[in-house]
Structure formats: structure tokens, C-alpha cells
C-alpha positions as a Python dict, from the first residue, in 0.01 Angstrom:
ca = {
    (1, 'M'): (0, 0, 0),
    (2, 'E'): (335, 50, 170),
    (3, 'R'): (301, 430, 170),
    (4, 'L'): (-51, 444, 312),
    (5, 'P'): (59, 466, 680),
    (6, 'R'): (238, 793, 600),
    (7, 'L'): (-95, 961, 526),
    (8, 'K'): (-257, 1129, 826),
    (9, 'T'): (-628, 1157, 881),
    (10, 'S'): (-585, 1528, 963),
    (11, 'D'): (-451, 1596, 615),
    (12, 'H'): (-697, 1704, 348),
    (13, 'Y'): (-672, 1513, 22),
    (14, 'P'): (-959, 1615, -208),
    (15, 'F'): (-811, 1403, -488),
    (16, 'L'): (-552, 1126, -480),
    (17, 'L'): (-384, 986, -790),
    (18, 'L'): (-202, 658, -747),
    (19, 'H'): (-10, 500, -1033),
    (20, 'V'): (79, 131, -1043),
    (21, 'G'): (370, 41, -1269),
    (22, 'T'): (389, -217, -1543),
    (23, 'N'): (596, -464, -1341),
    (24, 'D'): (308, -496, -1094),
    (25, 'T'): (22, -507, -1340),
    (26, 'A'): (188, -745, -1585),
    (27, 'K'): (183, -1016, -1320),
    (28, 'N'): (-196, -1020, -1281),
    (29, 'D'): (-499, -1030, -1505),
    (30, 'F'): (-744, -744, -1545),
    (31, 'E'): (-1005, -872, -1298),
    (32, 'Q'): (-745, -931, -1026),
    (33, 'I'): (-601, -582, -1071),
    (34, 'T'): (-938, -409, -1049),
    (35, 'A'): (-1027, -616, -743),
    (36, 'D'): (-703, -502, -579),
    (37, 'Y'): (-787, -142, -666),
    (38, 'V'): (-1124, -166, -494),
    (39, 'A'): (-973, -324, -182),
    (40, 'L'): (-707, -53, -167),
    (41, 'G'): (-962, 222, -214),
    (42, 'R'): (-1174, 96, 72),
    (43, 'R'): (-873, 99, 301),
    (44, 'I'): (-816, 469, 248),
    (45, 'K'): (-1176, 586, 229),
    (46, 'E'): (-1147, 731, 581),
    (47, 'F'): (-940, 1012, 429),
    (48, 'E'): (-1261, 1138, 263),
    (49, 'A'): (-1093, 1174, -71),
    (50, 'Q'): (-1169, 1055, -418),
    (51, 'V'): (-904, 812, -534),
    (52, 'V'): (-803, 750, -893),
    (53, 'F'): (-575, 460, -978),
    (54, 'S'): (-396, 486, -1309),
    (55, 'S'): (-219, 191, -1461),
    (56, 'I'): (-81, 88, -1797),
    (57, 'L'): (-89, -287, -1838),
    (58, 'P'): (117, -423, -1993),
    (59, 'V'): (330, -186, -2201),
    (60, 'E'): (490, -319, -2518),
    (61, 'G'): (851, -413, -2467),
    (62, 'K'): (825, -418, -2089),
    (63, 'G'): (705, -659, -1824),
    (64, 'L'): (569, -1004, -1889),
    (65, 'G'): (331, -910, -2169),
    (66, 'R'): (565, -773, -2432),
    (67, 'D'): (338, -868, -2718),
    (68, 'R'): (30, -708, -2572),
    (69, 'P'): (-101, -362, -2663),
    (70, 'I'): (-107, -66, -2431),
    (71, 'V'): (-428, -71, -2233),
    (72, 'E'): (-511, 226, -2017),
    (73, 'V'): (-701, 145, -1701),
    (74, 'N'): (-837, 421, -1482),
    (75, 'V'): (-1028, 321, -1173),
    (76, 'E'): (-1203, 561, -942),
    (77, 'V'): (-1298, 466, -588),
    (78, 'N'): (-1516, 708, -397),
    (79, 'I'): (-1552, 724, -21),
    (80, 'E'): (-1805, 436, -23),
    (81, 'G'): (-1552, 216, -199),
    (82, 'E'): (-1748, 193, -523),
    (83, 'M'): (-1557, 154, -846),
    (84, 'T'): (-1597, 320, -1184),
    (85, 'Y'): (-1369, 315, -1488),
    (86, 'S'): (-1378, 374, -1858),
    (87, 'E'): (-1547, 41, -1929),
    (88, 'R'): (-1766, 19, -1625),
    (89, 'E'): (-1806, -324, -1472),
    (90, 'P'): (-2162, -408, -1371),
    (91, 'D'): (-2241, -449, -1007),
    (92, 'E'): (-2195, -803, -880),
    (93, 'N'): (-2571, -833, -836),
    (94, 'Q'): (-2662, -665, -1165),
    (95, 'T'): (-2818, -920, -1399),
    (96, 'I'): (-2671, -968, -1745),
    (97, 'S'): (-2974, -970, -1974),
    (98, 'E'): (-2851, -868, -2318),
    (99, 'V'): (-2499, -946, -2436),
    (100, 'F'): (-2168, -1104, -2348),
    (101, 'I'): (-1835, -951, -2445),
    (102, 'L'): (-1599, -1216, -2579),
    (103, 'V'): (-1258, -1085, -2478),
    (104, 'G'): (-1085, -1374, -2653),
    (105, 'L'): (-786, -1270, -2859),
    (106, 'S'): (-831, -897, -2801),
    (107, 'Y'): (-488, -861, -2643),
    (108, 'L'): (-326, -950, -2976),
    (109, 'T'): (-420, -614, -3128),
    (110, 'R'): (-144, -597, -3389),
    (111, 'L'): (-214, -953, -3506),
    (112, 'Q'): (-591, -923, -3559),
    (113, 'I'): (-572, -892, -3941),
    (114, 'L'): (-306, -1161, -3969),
    (115, 'L'): (-508, -1398, -3750),
    (116, 'F'): (-818, -1321, -3957),
    (117, 'L'): (-641, -1418, -4279),
    (118, 'V'): (-486, -1734, -4130),
    (119, 'F'): (-814, -1855, -3977),
    (120, 'L'): (-1007, -1766, -4293),
    (121, 'V'): (-776, -1976, -4510),
    (122, 'I'): (-792, -2268, -4265),
    (123, 'Y'): (-1171, -2245, -4249),
    (124, 'L'): (-1207, -2242, -4629),
    (125, 'V'): (-971, -2540, -4661),
    (126, 'T'): (-1177, -2720, -4395),
    (127, 'L'): (-1501, -2659, -4584),
    (128, 'V'): (-1357, -2757, -4922),
    (129, 'G'): (-1176, -3064, -4787),
    (130, 'N'): (-1475, -3206, -4603),
    (131, 'L'): (-1722, -3120, -4882),
    (132, 'L'): (-1498, -3296, -5136),
    (133, 'T'): (-1479, -3598, -4906),
    (134, 'I'): (-1859, -3613, -4890),
    (135, 'L'): (-1897, -3573, -5268),
    (136, 'L'): (-1634, -3837, -5349),
    (137, 'I'): (-1795, -4090, -5118),
    (138, 'K'): (-2139, -4016, -5260),
    (139, 'L'): (-2036, -4031, -5625),
    (140, 'N'): (-1798, -4329, -5610),
    (141, 'P'): (-1984, -4662, -5572),
    (142, 'S'): (-1666, -4840, -5465),
    (143, 'L'): (-1662, -4623, -5152),
    (144, 'H'): (-2011, -4724, -5042),
    (145, 'T'): (-1876, -4929, -4751),
    (146, 'P'): (-1929, -4900, -4373),
    (147, 'M'): (-1598, -4723, -4311),
    (148, 'Y'): (-1664, -4455, -4570),
    (149, 'F'): (-2024, -4420, -4455),
    (150, 'F'): (-1891, -4326, -4111),
    (151, 'L'): (-1630, -4098, -4271),
    (152, 'L'): (-1905, -3917, -4464),
    (153, 'N'): (-2090, -3848, -4140),
    (154, 'L'): (-1767, -3741, -3970),
    (155, 'S'): (-1698, -3489, -4247),
    (156, 'F'): (-2048, -3345, -4213),
    (157, 'L'): (-2000, -3317, -3837),
    (158, 'E'): (-1668, -3137, -3882),
    (159, 'I'): (-1828, -2879, -4112),
    (160, 'C'): (-2104, -2805, -3860),
    (161, 'Y'): (-1862, -2818, -3567),
    (162, 'T'): (-1613, -2565, -3700),
    (163, 'S'): (-1886, -2346, -3855),
    (164, 'S'): (-2043, -2295, -3512),
    (165, 'V'): (-1728, -2114, -3395),
    (166, 'V'): (-1499, -1988, -3674),
    (167, 'P'): (-1732, -1744, -3861),
    (168, 'Q'): (-1808, -1559, -3538),
    (169, 'L'): (-1435, -1562, -3448),
    (170, 'L'): (-1352, -1412, -3789),
    (171, 'A'): (-1610, -1138, -3748),
    (172, 'H'): (-1480, -1045, -3402),
    (173, 'L'): (-1124, -1018, -3532),
    (174, 'L'): (-1238, -728, -3753),
    (175, 'V'): (-1440, -527, -3500),
    (176, 'E'): (-1365, -359, -3169),
    (177, 'Q'): (-1696, -444, -3000),
    (178, 'K'): (-1673, -821, -2971),
    (179, 'T'): (-2025, -873, -2838),
    (180, 'L'): (-2258, -1170, -2868),
    (181, 'S'): (-2617, -1179, -2749),
    (182, 'I'): (-2707, -1429, -2481),
    (183, 'A'): (-2941, -1600, -2729),
    (184, 'G'): (-2657, -1618, -2983),
    (185, 'C'): (-2425, -1752, -2715),
    (186, 'A'): (-2678, -2022, -2627),
    (187, 'A'): (-2727, -2115, -2994),
    (188, 'Q'): (-2351, -2145, -3040),
    (189, 'M'): (-2317, -2366, -2735),
    (190, 'Y'): (-2608, -2588, -2847),
    (191, 'I'): (-2451, -2654, -3188),
    (192, 'F'): (-2092, -2681, -3067),
    (193, 'T'): (-2164, -2924, -2782),
    (194, 'I'): (-2407, -3139, -2983),
    (195, 'M'): (-2156, -3178, -3263),
    (196, 'G'): (-1872, -3243, -3018),
    (197, 'L'): (-2049, -3520, -2826),
    (198, 'T'): (-2190, -3675, -3144),
    (199, 'E'): (-1836, -3691, -3282),
    (200, 'C'): (-1719, -3868, -2965),
    (201, 'C'): (-1981, -4138, -3016),
    (202, 'L'): (-1919, -4159, -3391),
    (203, 'L'): (-1546, -4213, -3338),
    (204, 'A'): (-1635, -4502, -3106),
    (205, 'A'): (-1859, -4650, -3378),
    (206, 'M'): (-1573, -4619, -3627),
    (207, 'A'): (-1342, -4797, -3383),
    (208, 'Y'): (-1596, -5080, -3358),
    (209, 'D'): (-1604, -5099, -3738),
    (210, 'R'): (-1224, -5135, -3751),
    (211, 'Y'): (-1236, -5396, -3474),
    (212, 'I'): (-1479, -5613, -3673),
    (213, 'A'): (-1283, -5562, -3996),
    (214, 'I'): (-953, -5679, -3844),
    (215, 'C'): (-1057, -5920, -3569),
    (216, 'N'): (-1352, -6083, -3744),
    (217, 'P'): (-1299, -6020, -4118),
    (218, 'L'): (-1497, -6324, -4244),
    (219, 'H'): (-1819, -6194, -4088),
    (220, 'Y'): (-1752, -5824, -4149),
    (221, 'R'): (-2012, -5777, -4423),
    (222, 'T'): (-2275, -5959, -4220),
    (223, 'I'): (-2215, -5782, -3891),
    (224, 'M'): (-2160, -5432, -4034),
    (225, 'S'): (-2470, -5427, -4251),
    (226, 'G'): (-2620, -5102, -4378),
    (227, 'Q'): (-2888, -5120, -4110),
    (228, 'V'): (-2635, -5162, -3829),
    (229, 'C'): (-2427, -4870, -3958),
    (230, 'A'): (-2734, -4647, -3977),
    (231, 'Q'): (-2831, -4748, -3622),
    (232, 'L'): (-2483, -4665, -3489),
    (233, 'V'): (-2486, -4323, -3655),
    (234, 'G'): (-2843, -4259, -3539),
    (235, 'A'): (-2752, -4354, -3182),
    (236, 'S'): (-2454, -4115, -3192),
    (237, 'W'): (-2675, -3825, -3301),
    (238, 'T'): (-2947, -3915, -3049),
    (239, 'I'): (-2705, -3922, -2755),
    (240, 'G'): (-2541, -3597, -2865),
    (241, 'I'): (-2869, -3408, -2907),
    (242, 'L'): (-3044, -3534, -2594),
    (243, 'V'): (-2752, -3489, -2357),
    (244, 'E'): (-2629, -3152, -2480),
    (245, 'V'): (-2971, -2994, -2525),
    (246, 'A'): (-3048, -3082, -2164),
    (247, 'Q'): (-2711, -2959, -2037),
    (248, 'T'): (-2706, -2632, -2234),
    (249, 'T'): (-3067, -2553, -2145),
    (250, 'W'): (-2977, -2604, -1781),
    (251, 'I'): (-2675, -2375, -1807),
    (252, 'F'): (-2873, -2091, -1965),
    (253, 'S'): (-3150, -2124, -1709),
    (254, 'L'): (-2900, -1988, -1456),
    (255, 'P'): (-2902, -1614, -1382),
    (256, 'F'): (-2594, -1430, -1511),
    (257, 'C'): (-2472, -1122, -1331),
    (258, 'G'): (-2165, -912, -1262),
    (259, 'S'): (-1914, -877, -1543),
    (260, 'N'): (-2039, -972, -1888),
    (261, 'R'): (-1683, -1033, -2011),
    (262, 'I'): (-1604, -1390, -2117),
    (263, 'H'): (-1233, -1459, -2143),
    (264, 'H'): (-1266, -1676, -2449),
    (265, 'F'): (-1327, -1638, -2822),
    (266, 'F'): (-1651, -1841, -2816),
    (267, 'C'): (-1918, -1951, -2569),
    (268, 'D'): (-1759, -2262, -2423),
    (269, 'I'): (-1908, -2420, -2111),
    (270, 'P'): (-1645, -2337, -1842),
    (271, 'P'): (-1616, -1959, -1907),
    (272, 'V'): (-1993, -1915, -1940),
    (273, 'I'): (-2062, -2093, -1611),
    (274, 'K'): (-1821, -1851, -1441),
    (275, 'R'): (-2060, -1566, -1525),
    (276, 'A'): (-2345, -1725, -1326),
    (277, 'C'): (-2423, -1542, -1001),
    (278, 'T'): (-2542, -1849, -813),
    (279, 'D'): (-2350, -2137, -663),
    (280, 'T'): (-2245, -2339, -966),
    (281, 'S'): (-2059, -2613, -782),
    (282, 'K'): (-2342, -2857, -852),
    (283, 'N'): (-2349, -2756, -1218),
    (284, 'Q'): (-1975, -2809, -1245),
    (285, 'I'): (-2011, -3153, -1086),
    (286, 'V'): (-2285, -3238, -1338),
    (287, 'V'): (-2070, -3113, -1627),
    (288, 'L'): (-1779, -3324, -1501),
    (289, 'A'): (-2006, -3629, -1457),
    (290, 'L'): (-2145, -3589, -1810),
    (291, 'S'): (-1792, -3545, -1945),
    (292, 'V'): (-1676, -3863, -1774),
    (293, 'L'): (-1985, -4062, -1875),
    (294, 'F'): (-2040, -3952, -2234),
    (295, 'I'): (-1685, -3856, -2335),
    (296, 'M'): (-1484, -4114, -2143),
    (297, 'S'): (-1720, -4405, -2214),
    (298, 'P'): (-1673, -4384, -2594),
    (299, 'F'): (-1303, -4326, -2533),
    (300, 'L'): (-1280, -4643, -2324),
    (301, 'L'): (-1462, -4836, -2598),
    (302, 'I'): (-1209, -4704, -2848),
    (303, 'I'): (-920, -4812, -2624),
    (304, 'L'): (-1067, -5161, -2578),
    (305, 'S'): (-1120, -5193, -2953),
    (306, 'Y'): (-760, -5101, -3026),
    (307, 'I'): (-627, -5336, -2759),
    (308, 'C'): (-802, -5619, -2942),
    (309, 'I'): (-693, -5483, -3282),
    (310, 'I'): (-326, -5454, -3185),
    (311, 'S'): (-333, -5798, -3024),
    (312, 'T'): (-473, -5947, -3345),
    (313, 'I'): (-226, -5761, -3567),
    (314, 'L'): (73, -5880, -3363),
    (315, 'K'): (-38, -6241, -3414),
    (316, 'L'): (-20, -6212, -3794),
    (317, 'P'): (273, -6415, -3932),
    (318, 'S'): (406, -6173, -4195),
    (319, 'V'): (536, -5817, -4161),
    (320, 'E'): (347, -5714, -4475),
    (321, 'G'): (24, -5851, -4332),
    (322, 'R'): (74, -5657, -4011),
    (323, 'R'): (151, -5339, -4207),
    (324, 'K'): (-162, -5369, -4424),
    (325, 'A'): (-381, -5445, -4124),
    (326, 'F'): (-252, -5147, -3930),
    (327, 'S'): (-291, -4916, -4233),
    (328, 'T'): (-668, -4972, -4226),
    (329, 'C'): (-700, -4810, -3883),
    (330, 'S'): (-401, -4575, -3861),
    (331, 'S'): (-593, -4274, -3993),
    (332, 'H'): (-876, -4327, -3745),
    (333, 'L'): (-626, -4363, -3463),
    (334, 'M'): (-463, -4031, -3557),
    (335, 'V'): (-800, -3851, -3563),
    (336, 'V'): (-896, -3997, -3225),
    (337, 'T'): (-564, -3887, -3077),
    (338, 'L'): (-608, -3529, -3202),
    (339, 'F'): (-971, -3499, -3097),
    (340, 'Y'): (-961, -3671, -2758),
    (341, 'G'): (-617, -3542, -2666),
    (342, 'T'): (-728, -3179, -2675),
    (343, 'A'): (-1080, -3245, -2542),
    (344, 'L'): (-966, -3444, -2239),
    (345, 'F'): (-694, -3192, -2158),
    (346, 'T'): (-948, -2908, -2178),
    (347, 'Y'): (-1235, -3048, -1972),
    (348, 'L'): (-1068, -3288, -1729),
    (349, 'R'): (-747, -3112, -1627),
    (350, 'P'): (-721, -2945, -1283),
    (351, 'K'): (-840, -2584, -1277),
    (352, 'S'): (-528, -2485, -1085),
    (353, 'I'): (-310, -2523, -1396),
    (354, 'S'): (-545, -2357, -1644),
    (355, 'T'): (-500, -2004, -1777),
    (356, 'P'): (-725, -1807, -2018),
    (357, 'E'): (-451, -1791, -2281),
    (358, 'G'): (-376, -2162, -2249),
    (359, 'D'): (-745, -2253, -2268),
    (360, 'Q'): (-785, -2051, -2587),
    (361, 'L'): (-480, -2206, -2749),
    (362, 'I'): (-611, -2556, -2680),
    (363, 'S'): (-958, -2457, -2803),
    (364, 'L'): (-806, -2333, -3129),
    (365, 'M'): (-661, -2681, -3176),
    (366, 'Y'): (-993, -2866, -3164),
    (367, 'T'): (-1213, -2597, -3323),
    (368, 'V'): (-985, -2478, -3604),
    (369, 'V'): (-689, -2712, -3657),
    (370, 'T'): (-835, -3062, -3608),
    (371, 'P'): (-1128, -3020, -3854),
    (372, 'V'): (-888, -2921, -4134),
    (373, 'L'): (-652, -3212, -4061),
    (374, 'N'): (-914, -3489, -4065),
    (375, 'P'): (-978, -3499, -4444),
    (376, 'I'): (-604, -3464, -4507),
    (377, 'I'): (-528, -3755, -4275),
    (378, 'Y'): (-787, -3983, -4435),
    (379, 'T'): (-686, -3882, -4788),
    (380, 'L'): (-315, -3951, -4735),
    (381, 'R'): (-323, -4243, -4495),
    (382, 'N'): (-643, -4440, -4540),
    (383, 'K'): (-610, -4763, -4740),
    (384, 'E'): (-902, -4990, -4677),
    (385, 'R'): (-831, -5364, -4650),
    (386, 'N'): (-1131, -5578, -4559),
}
């Protein structure tokens, strides 16, 4: 940019090659760099020359992205200011009708196999842990209580929840073309969001169960009857299905155009909405409103339940009594902290502080790590005292 004034319009430049160094490119993401290239090309189009920008971003061992692979980017800008490069970006008005490219963890080229093995082991442990939890509860009559009935449903939810994301993530770690059809993307979002919201409501039902067990133990069996437990679980599933089917259907009724690259490893709501070529401000407001209403409402119920629980526990005369009372809800409290901590940070934090890499790291926590920890937490910590 600084050297452009030195060029004279009388000079004849049939072909210009401009190279941008690593220190410049390492500071910006791919989309920002290509946008800068186009703007620069349009500024010099009066020279009637074809312009090629060559950049290596970022080179291993240099710049800010030392752990990233060498990626060659060649951008051509003709005299009309149009851009072409090795992986051609669609025109801003070109509709995306077939597939999305999930960029995700592509920049960790050397770690793809290692990540595959780590995530595969975690996924298998998740499946085995939650399946064993379900079988133990089913086969052991002494565990046929309200708390374990909710835990059985939670384990089933965790299996569906993580299975909607991890198998596709594992497959993409082994291939170069990390594509997913729009229909597949929609199906993934349907399952993932339904399971996520249902789990929010189910955790609130479990908090209510612990509240009755500790604050009103004499009437626990009467209040938390089998019918009431089934109604609470059924209400959780109903809310999750109705709300998320409506929201996801609305999202995929939007036209998608421009780049089909999604900077994530699965079809989460925020990165998919960014690919819409219409004004999505209303959609984002609706997503935020639904998040506040159907994610924060159960969370507030959980907080109120634990305020009452802690108040009751502190009134117990003996230290041993307080310890036993707290042990009946400590595992649930840990699961709630893991699940809501990552979810709230993901969907309610200001966009100004979010980065693609940070978003993916947080998403790995609640899609891969949390589901494997839940059965471990309940196995090691849960001691029921009614």
C-alpha cells in the first residue's frame, strides 16, 4: 500500500506480483486477508494490469501462528477488481445450495491423527460409561428411585448429544475435504439443539428433586411419585423438541450465499447464521431471546433450588448431617456447573471477545469433555440420602 504512489499511470505493467510477509498475514484471519487483497487490487486497477498477491500464512516457527501449517494463498485481481484463487470463494450473491465446508481444526494439520485418537478414546469412554449407567439403573431394583430415573434419562441424552457431533468430527479429522451437506448440517443442528435444551430442562427437574429430598424429606416419596417424574421428563423433552425444531427450521429457511466455509467443527447456530445472505439481526435477537428464556429460566430455577437447599443444610445441627445432605446434591451441582458454565459463556458472551479458535475450544468442552465426565462424577460422588 505504501509503495503504490510510486507507480505511474504511464508505466506499463502487464503483470504485477505482490508478496505479503508472514508478520502481516499472521495478524489476520483468512477472510480479512482476502478482503484486503480485493480492496488493494481495486485501488490499482487503473494501471490496467493483472495483479497477483502471494502470501504464506502463517509459516511454522514464525509469526503468531507457529503451530499452524504452511498455507499458500494466491489471489488474482483483474482490472474489474474481481478475485480468484486456488480455492475460489463464491460470489457474495451466489447461493450455497449443496454443501458447507467445516474448516474447524484444519489448521492443526500435524495433530489430526493425534486428535482423532484422543477424541475416539473419549467418545468410546462416553458411550461405555453412560450405557453402563443406564444398564445398572435398569437392572438394580434398589436404584429405581426418582434421582436415578432422572440420571438414566440424562445418560441417554448425553449419548445422543455427543453422538450428534463427535462421529462427524472424527471422520473430518481423517480427510482433507471436510464437507457436510446442508441437509446433514440441518440434521446435526436439530439433534444437537434438541438434546442441549432438553438437558437444560432435565437438570432443572433434577434440582427440584434434590430440593424436595433435602427441604421436604418427609413428603419426598409422595411428591416425587413415578407419575410426577415421568411428567417432568416428558415436559423437558417436549420443550426441547418444540422450541428447537421451530428455531432450526427457521434458520435453514434462510438463503445462504457467499462463502460456504464455516469456521467450526460442527454446525452450531452462530457460525451457520453468519453464512446467511440476508439481514440476520432479527434472527440473532430471536436466538438470544430463546437462549435467555429457555436456557436461563431453568438455570434460575436451579439457582433458587440450591439457595433453599444450602439454607436448609446450614440449619442442620451436626457437621455429619450437613456433609451427608450436601453429598446427595454435590454431583448434580458439579454437572450443572460444567454444562451451564460453558453454554452460557458460548451463547451469551459479547461477540467482541469471541474468536473462532476460542469458540471451538469451548465447544469441545461441552460436546466432548462434559459427556464423559458426567457418569464419572455420579459414580464417584453420588451417595443418595433420602
